[in-house]
Coordinates of C-alpha atoms and ligand atoms in Angstrom, one line a residue:
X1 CA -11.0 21.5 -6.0
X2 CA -13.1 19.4 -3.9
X3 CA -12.9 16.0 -2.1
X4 CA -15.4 13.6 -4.3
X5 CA -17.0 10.0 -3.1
X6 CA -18.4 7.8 -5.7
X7 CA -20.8 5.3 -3.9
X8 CA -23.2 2.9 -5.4
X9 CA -23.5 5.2 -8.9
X10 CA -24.0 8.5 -6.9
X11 CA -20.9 11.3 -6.8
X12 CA -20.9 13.5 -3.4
X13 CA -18.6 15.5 -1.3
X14 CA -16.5 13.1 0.3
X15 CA -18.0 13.5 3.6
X16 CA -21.5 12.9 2.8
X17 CA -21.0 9.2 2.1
X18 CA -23.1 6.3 4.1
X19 CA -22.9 2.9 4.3
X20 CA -25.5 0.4 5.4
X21 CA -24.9 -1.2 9.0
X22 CA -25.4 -4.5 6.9
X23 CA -22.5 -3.4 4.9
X24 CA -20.2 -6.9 4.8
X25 CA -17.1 -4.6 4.8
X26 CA -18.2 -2.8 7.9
X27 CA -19.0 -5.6 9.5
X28 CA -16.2 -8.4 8.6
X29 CA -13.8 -6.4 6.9
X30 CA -14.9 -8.5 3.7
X31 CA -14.2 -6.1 1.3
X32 CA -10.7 -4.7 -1.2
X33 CA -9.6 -2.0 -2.1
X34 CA -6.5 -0.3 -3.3
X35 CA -4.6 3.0 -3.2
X36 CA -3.3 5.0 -6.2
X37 CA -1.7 7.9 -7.1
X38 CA -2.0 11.0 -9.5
X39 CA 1.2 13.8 -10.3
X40 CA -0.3 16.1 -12.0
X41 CA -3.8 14.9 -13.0
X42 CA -1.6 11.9 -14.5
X43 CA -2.5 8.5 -13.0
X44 CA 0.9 7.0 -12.2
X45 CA 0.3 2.5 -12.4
X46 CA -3.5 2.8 -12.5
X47 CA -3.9 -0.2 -14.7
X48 CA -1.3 -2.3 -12.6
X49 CA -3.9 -1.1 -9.3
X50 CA -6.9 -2.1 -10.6
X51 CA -5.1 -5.4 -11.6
X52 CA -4.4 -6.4 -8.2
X53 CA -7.9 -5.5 -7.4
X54 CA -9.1 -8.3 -9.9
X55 CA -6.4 -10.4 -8.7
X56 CA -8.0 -10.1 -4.6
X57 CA -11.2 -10.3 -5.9
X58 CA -10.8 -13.7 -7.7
X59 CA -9.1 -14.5 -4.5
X60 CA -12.2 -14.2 -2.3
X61 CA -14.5 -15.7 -4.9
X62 CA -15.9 -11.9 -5.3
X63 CA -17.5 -10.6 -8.7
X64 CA -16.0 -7.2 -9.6
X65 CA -19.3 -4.9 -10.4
X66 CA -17.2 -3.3 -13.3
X67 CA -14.9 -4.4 -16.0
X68 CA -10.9 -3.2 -15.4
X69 CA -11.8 -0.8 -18.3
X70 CA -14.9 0.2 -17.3
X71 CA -13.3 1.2 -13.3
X72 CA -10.2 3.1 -14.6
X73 CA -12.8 5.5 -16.4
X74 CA -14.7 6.0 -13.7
X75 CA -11.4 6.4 -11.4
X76 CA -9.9 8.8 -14.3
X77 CA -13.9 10.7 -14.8
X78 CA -14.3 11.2 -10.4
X79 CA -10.8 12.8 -10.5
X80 CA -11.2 15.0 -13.1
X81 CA -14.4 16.6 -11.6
X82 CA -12.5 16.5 -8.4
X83 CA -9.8 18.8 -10.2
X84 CA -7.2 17.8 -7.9
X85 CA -3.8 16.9 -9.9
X86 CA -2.4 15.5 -7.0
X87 CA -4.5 12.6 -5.9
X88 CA -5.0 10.0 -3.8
X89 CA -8.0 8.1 -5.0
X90 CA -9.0 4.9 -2.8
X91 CA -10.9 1.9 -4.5
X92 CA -12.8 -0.1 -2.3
X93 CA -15.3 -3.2 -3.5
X94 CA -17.4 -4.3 -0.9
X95 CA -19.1 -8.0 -0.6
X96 CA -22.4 -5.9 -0.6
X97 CA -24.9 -5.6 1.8
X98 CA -26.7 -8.4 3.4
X99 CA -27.9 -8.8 7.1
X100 CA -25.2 -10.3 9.4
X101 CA -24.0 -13.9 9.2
X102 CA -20.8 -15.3 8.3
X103 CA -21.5 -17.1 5.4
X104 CA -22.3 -15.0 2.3
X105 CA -25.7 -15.0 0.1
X106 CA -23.9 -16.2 -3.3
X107 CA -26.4 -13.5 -5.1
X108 CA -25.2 -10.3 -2.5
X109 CA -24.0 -7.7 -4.9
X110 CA -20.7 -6.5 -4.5
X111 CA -20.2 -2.6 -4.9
X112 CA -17.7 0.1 -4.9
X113 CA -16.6 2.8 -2.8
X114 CA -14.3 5.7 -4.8
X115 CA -13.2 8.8 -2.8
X116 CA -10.6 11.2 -4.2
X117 CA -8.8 13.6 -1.9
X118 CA -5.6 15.8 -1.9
X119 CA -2.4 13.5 -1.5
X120 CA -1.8 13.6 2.4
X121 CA 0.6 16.3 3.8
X122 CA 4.0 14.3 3.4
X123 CA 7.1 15.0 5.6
X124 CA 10.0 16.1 3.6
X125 CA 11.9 14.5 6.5
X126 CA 10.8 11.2 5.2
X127 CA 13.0 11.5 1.8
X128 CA 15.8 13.2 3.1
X129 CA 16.5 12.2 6.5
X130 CA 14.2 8.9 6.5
X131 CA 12.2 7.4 8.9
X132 CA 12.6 5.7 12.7
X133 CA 10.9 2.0 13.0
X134 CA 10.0 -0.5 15.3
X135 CA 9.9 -4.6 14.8
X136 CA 6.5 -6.0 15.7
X137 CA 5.3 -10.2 15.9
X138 CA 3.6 -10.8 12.3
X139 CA 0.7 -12.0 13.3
X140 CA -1.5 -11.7 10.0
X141 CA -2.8 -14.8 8.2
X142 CA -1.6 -16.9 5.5
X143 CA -3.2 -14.4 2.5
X144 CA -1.1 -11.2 2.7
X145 CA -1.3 -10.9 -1.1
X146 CA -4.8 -10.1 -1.1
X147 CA -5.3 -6.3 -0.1
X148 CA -8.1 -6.7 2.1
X149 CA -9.8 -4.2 4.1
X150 CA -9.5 -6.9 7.4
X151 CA -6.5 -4.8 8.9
X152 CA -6.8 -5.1 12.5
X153 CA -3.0 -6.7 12.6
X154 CA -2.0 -3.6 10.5
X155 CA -4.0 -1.1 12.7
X156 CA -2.5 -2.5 15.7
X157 CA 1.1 -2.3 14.4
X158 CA 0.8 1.4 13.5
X159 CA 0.0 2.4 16.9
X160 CA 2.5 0.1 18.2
X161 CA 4.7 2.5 16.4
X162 CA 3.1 5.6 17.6
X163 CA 3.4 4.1 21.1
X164 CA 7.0 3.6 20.5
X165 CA 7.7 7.2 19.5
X166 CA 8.5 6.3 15.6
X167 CA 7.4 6.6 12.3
X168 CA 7.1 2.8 11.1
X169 CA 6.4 -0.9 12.1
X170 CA 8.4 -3.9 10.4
X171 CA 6.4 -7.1 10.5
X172 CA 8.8 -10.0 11.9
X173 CA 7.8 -13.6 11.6
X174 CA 8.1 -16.7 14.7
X175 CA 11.0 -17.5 13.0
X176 CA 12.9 -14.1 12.4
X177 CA 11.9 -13.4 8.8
X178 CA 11.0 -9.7 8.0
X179 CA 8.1 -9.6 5.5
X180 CA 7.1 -5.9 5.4
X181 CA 6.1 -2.8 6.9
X182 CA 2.4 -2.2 8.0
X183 CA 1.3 -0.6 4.7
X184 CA 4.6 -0.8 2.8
X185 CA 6.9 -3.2 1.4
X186 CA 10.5 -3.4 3.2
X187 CA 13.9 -3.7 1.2
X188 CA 17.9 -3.9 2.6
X189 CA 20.8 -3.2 0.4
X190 CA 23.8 -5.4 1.1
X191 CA 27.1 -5.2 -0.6
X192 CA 25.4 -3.2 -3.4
X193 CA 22.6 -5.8 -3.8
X194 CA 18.8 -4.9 -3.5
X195 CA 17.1 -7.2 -1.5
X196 CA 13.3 -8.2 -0.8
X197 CA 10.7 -10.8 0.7
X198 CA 9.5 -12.6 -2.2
X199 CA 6.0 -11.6 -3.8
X200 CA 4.1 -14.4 -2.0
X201 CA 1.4 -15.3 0.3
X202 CA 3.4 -13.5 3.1
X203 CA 3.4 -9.8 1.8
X204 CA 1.5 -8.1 0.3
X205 CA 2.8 -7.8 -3.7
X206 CA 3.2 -3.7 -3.8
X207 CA 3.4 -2.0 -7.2
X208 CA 5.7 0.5 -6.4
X209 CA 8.0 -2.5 -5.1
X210 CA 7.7 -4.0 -8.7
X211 CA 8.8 -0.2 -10.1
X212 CA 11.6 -0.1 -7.7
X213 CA 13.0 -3.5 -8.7
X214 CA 12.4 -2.8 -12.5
X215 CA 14.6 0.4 -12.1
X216 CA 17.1 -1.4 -10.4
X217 CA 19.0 -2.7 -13.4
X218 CA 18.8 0.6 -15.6
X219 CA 20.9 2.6 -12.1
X220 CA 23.4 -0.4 -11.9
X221 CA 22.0 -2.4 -8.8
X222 CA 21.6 -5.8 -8.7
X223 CA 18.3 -7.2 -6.8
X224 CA 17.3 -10.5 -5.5
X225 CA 13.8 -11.5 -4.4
X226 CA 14.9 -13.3 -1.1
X227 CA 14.0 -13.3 2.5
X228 CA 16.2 -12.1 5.3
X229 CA 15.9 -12.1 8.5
X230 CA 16.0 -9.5 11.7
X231 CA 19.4 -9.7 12.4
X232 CA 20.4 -8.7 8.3
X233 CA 18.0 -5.8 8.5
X234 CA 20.1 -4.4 10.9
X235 CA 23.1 -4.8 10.1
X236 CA 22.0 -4.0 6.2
X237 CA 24.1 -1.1 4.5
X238 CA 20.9 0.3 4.0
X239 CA 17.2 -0.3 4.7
X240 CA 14.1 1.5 2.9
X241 CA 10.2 1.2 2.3
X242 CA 8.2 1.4 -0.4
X243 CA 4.0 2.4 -1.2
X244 CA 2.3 3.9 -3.8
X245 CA 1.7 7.4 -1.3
X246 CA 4.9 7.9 0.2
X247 CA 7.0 6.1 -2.6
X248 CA 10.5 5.7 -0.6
X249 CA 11.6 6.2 2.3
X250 CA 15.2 5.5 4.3
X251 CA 14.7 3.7 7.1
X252 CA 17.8 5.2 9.0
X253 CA 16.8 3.6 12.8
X254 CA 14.7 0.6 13.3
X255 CA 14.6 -0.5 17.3
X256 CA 16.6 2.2 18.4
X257 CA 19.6 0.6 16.0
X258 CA 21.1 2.6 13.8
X259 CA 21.1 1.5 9.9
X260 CA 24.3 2.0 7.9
X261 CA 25.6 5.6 8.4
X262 CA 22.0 6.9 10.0
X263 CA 21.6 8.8 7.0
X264 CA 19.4 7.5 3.7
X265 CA 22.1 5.4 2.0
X266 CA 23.5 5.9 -1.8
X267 CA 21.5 3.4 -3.2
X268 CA 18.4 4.8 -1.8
X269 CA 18.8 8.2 -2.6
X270 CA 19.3 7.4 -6.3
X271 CA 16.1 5.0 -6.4
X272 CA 13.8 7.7 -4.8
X273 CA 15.3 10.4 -7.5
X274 CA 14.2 7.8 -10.2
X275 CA 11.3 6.9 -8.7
X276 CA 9.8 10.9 -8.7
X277 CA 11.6 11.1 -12.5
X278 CA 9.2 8.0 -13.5
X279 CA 5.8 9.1 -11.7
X280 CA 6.2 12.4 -13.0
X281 CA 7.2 12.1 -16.9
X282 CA 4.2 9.8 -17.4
Ligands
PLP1 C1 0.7 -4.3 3.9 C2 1.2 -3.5 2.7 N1 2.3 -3.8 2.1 C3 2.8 -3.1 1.0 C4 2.1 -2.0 0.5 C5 2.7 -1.3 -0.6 O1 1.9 -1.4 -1.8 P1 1.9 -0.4 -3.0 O2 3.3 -0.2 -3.4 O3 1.1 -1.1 -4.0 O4 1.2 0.8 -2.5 C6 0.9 -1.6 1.1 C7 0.2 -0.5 0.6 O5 -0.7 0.0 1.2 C8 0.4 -2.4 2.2 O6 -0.7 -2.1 2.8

């Protein structure tokens, strides 16, 4: 098994990759990407990945370098010489390479960065005792929907977390509207009801949020696509996250508060056990 990059129509280990110093990613953070996952050498919501990828791209007026067809081979070819079942692969299309000025040459060719590595060592505190969070000041533009590689605001939120001693930061807006984690999308249950922020211009759309609502009606919950506020997170029955690498996660204390019982709630214990039954049956 071996960690792989694909960059610019070359395959290397994964350490061995180099980018330009006129790389527009490097340089403004204009670039995309996306994370996805494989159990088992299976792909689990590949095609719903490289979607959204189209989607941002069209977003920031970029040119994708390779047909949605075209990239899910490649994805599916670099993992298989990778021969790692459990994968986290990372898509990442830069602007291209041009030397430094804000505005972009409309002919710069855009191109992608692939690496595949071993899914990242994952608590199993995180499933079965859930995690700790802080609130933070959303301070990210108006375009959360595109999955850009610009991610200062997200950066600085994660070590606001470390700083505070816990696992997660919750993204609160001016007026107390709680929008999402930094890197996952943020749900409360409330009298049995599944709630989340709308898939708008404020979040980013996740795809395992899209699988978690879907499931919803097949275990019995109810789910509205709604905002709440600071005050309802915490006094929520129950509170969870959702990505595409840690799938679900309790969030059992968010600014020193405790949720519910302090333990991951019903509801989210039966949505992470359907969640692994549906990534790993595909
Ligand atoms: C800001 C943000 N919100 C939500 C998510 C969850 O998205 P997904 O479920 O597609 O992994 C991510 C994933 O990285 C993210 O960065």
């Amino acid at each position: 098994m071996t960690e792989l990059a694909y960059l610019n129509g070359e395959i290397m280990a994964v350490d061995r990759g180099r980018v330009s110093i006129n790389d527009r990613s490097f340089l403004f953070g204009d670039g995309i990407y996306e994370v996805v996952r494989s159990y088992d050498g299976v792909f689990f919501g590949l095609e719903e990945h490289l979607a959204r990828l189209a989607r941002s791209a069209a977003a920031v007026e970029m040119e994708l370098p390779f047909s949605e067809a075209d990239l899910a081979a490649l994805v599916r070819e670099l993992r298989e010489k990778s021969e790692i079942a459990d994968a986290m692969v990372y898509v990442q299309v830069s602007r291209g390479v041009e030397p430094r000025r804000h505005i972009f040459d409309l002919n710069v060719k855009p191109y992608v960065l692939i690496t595949v590595r071993h899914v990242p060592h994952i608590p199993e505190r995180y499933w079965y005792e859930g995690v700790t969070a802080v609130t933070v000041p959303d301070v990210r533009w108006g375009m959360c929907h595109i999955k850009s590689t610009s991610l200062l605001a997200n950066v600085m939120a994660g070590h606001r977390a470390r700083q505070a001693g816990v696992d997660e930061a919750i993204f609160v807006r001016e007026d107390g509207t709680v929008t999402e984690a930094y890197a996952s999308n943020v749900f409360i249950v409330r009298d049995g009801t599944v709630l989340t922020h709308p898939a708008n211009n404020r979040i980013l759309g996740g795809i395992t949020r899209r699988f978690v609502l879907d499931l919803c009606p097949g275990l019995g919950f109810s789910y509205r696509e709604t905002t709440f506020d600071r005050e309802e997170m915490y006094a929520a029955d129950e509170v969870f996250l959702t990505n595409s690498v840690h799938e679900i996660r309790a969030a059992v204390e968010i600014d020193g508060r405790r949720i519910g019982t302090g333990r991951p709630g019903p509801v989210t214990r039966e949505l992470i056990r359907a969640y692994k039954e549906l990534t790993r049956k595909r």
